[in-house]
GROMACS .gro file of C-alpha atoms in nm:
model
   75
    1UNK     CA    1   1.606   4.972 -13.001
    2UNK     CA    2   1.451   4.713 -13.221
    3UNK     CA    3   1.631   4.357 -13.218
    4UNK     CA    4   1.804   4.250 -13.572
    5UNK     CA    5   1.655   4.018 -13.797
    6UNK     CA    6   1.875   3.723 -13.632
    7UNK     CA    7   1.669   3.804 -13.277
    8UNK     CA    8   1.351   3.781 -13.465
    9UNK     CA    9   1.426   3.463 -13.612
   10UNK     CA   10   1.488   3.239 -13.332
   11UNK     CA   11   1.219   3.432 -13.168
   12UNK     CA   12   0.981   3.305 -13.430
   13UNK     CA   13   1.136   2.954 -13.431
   14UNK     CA   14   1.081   2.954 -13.027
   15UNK     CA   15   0.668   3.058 -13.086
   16UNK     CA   16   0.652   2.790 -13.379
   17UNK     CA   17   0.780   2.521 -13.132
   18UNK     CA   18   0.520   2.657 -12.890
   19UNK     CA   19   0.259   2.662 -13.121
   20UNK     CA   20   0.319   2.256 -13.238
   21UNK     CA   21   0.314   2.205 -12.896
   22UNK     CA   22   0.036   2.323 -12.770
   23UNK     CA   23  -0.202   2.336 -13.069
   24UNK     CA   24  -0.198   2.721 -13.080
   25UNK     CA   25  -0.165   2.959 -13.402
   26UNK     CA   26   0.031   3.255 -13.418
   27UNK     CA   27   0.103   3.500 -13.706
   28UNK     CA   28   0.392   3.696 -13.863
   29UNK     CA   29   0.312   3.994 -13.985
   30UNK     CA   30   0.563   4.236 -14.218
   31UNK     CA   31   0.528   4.609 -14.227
   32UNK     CA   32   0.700   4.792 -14.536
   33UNK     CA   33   0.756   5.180 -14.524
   34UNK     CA   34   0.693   5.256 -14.862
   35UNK     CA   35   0.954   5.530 -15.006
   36UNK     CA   36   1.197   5.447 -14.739
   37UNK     CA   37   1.488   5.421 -14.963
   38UNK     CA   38   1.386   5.746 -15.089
   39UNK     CA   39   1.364   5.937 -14.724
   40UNK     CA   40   1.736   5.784 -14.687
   41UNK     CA   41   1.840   5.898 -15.022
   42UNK     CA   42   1.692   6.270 -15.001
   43UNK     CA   43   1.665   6.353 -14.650
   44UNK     CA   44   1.949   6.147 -14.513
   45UNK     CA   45   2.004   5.870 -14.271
   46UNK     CA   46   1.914   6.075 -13.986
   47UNK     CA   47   1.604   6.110 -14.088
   48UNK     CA   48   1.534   5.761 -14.187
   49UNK     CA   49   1.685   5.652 -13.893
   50UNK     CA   50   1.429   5.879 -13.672
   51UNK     CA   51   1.150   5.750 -13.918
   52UNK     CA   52   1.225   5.417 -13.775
   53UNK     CA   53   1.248   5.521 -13.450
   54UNK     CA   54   0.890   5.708 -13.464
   55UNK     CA   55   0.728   5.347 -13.631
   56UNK     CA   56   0.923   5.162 -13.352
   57UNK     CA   57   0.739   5.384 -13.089
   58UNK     CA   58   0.373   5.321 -13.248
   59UNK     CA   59   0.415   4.929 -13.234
   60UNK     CA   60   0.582   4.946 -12.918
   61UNK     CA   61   0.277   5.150 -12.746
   62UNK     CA   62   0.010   4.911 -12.929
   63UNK     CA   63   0.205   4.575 -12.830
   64UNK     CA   64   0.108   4.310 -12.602
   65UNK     CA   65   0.343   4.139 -12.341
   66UNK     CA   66   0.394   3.855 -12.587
   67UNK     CA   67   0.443   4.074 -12.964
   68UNK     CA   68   0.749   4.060 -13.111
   69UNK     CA   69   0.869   4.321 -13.390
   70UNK     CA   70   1.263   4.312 -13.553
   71UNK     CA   71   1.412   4.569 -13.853
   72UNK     CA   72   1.412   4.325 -14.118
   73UNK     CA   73   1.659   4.476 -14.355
   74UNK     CA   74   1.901   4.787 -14.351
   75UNK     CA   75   1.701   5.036 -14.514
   0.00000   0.00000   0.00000
């Protein structure tokens, strides 16, 4: 349920506009799952896949109205 990396882009690109327009800062901040490749490789996509899923969940209950978060890469 996360938007692609495309989504995230232009979302960033909208809040940089915002942020030259009005004199506010904002931040980007990029979360690695270290060993990912691994969890893929020896427990399968499923299980990657649901290791996604289970980060997606923890930023999704901590965000605020205006956070944005995007899966930056395949695996």
């Amino acid at each position: 349920g996360l938007p692609n990396w495309r989504r995230f882009v232009e979302d960033v690109e909208r809040e940089h506009a915002r942020s030259i327009r009005t004199g506010s800062s904002y931040a980007v901040l990029r979360i690695d799952i270290d060993g990912f490749r691994e969890i893929n490789s020896l427990l399968g996509n499923p299980v990657g896949d649901r290791v996604i899923e289970e980060v997606a969940e923890v930023l999704n209950s901590n965000r605020r109205e205006y956070d944005v978060f995007a899966r930056y890469e395949g695996d």
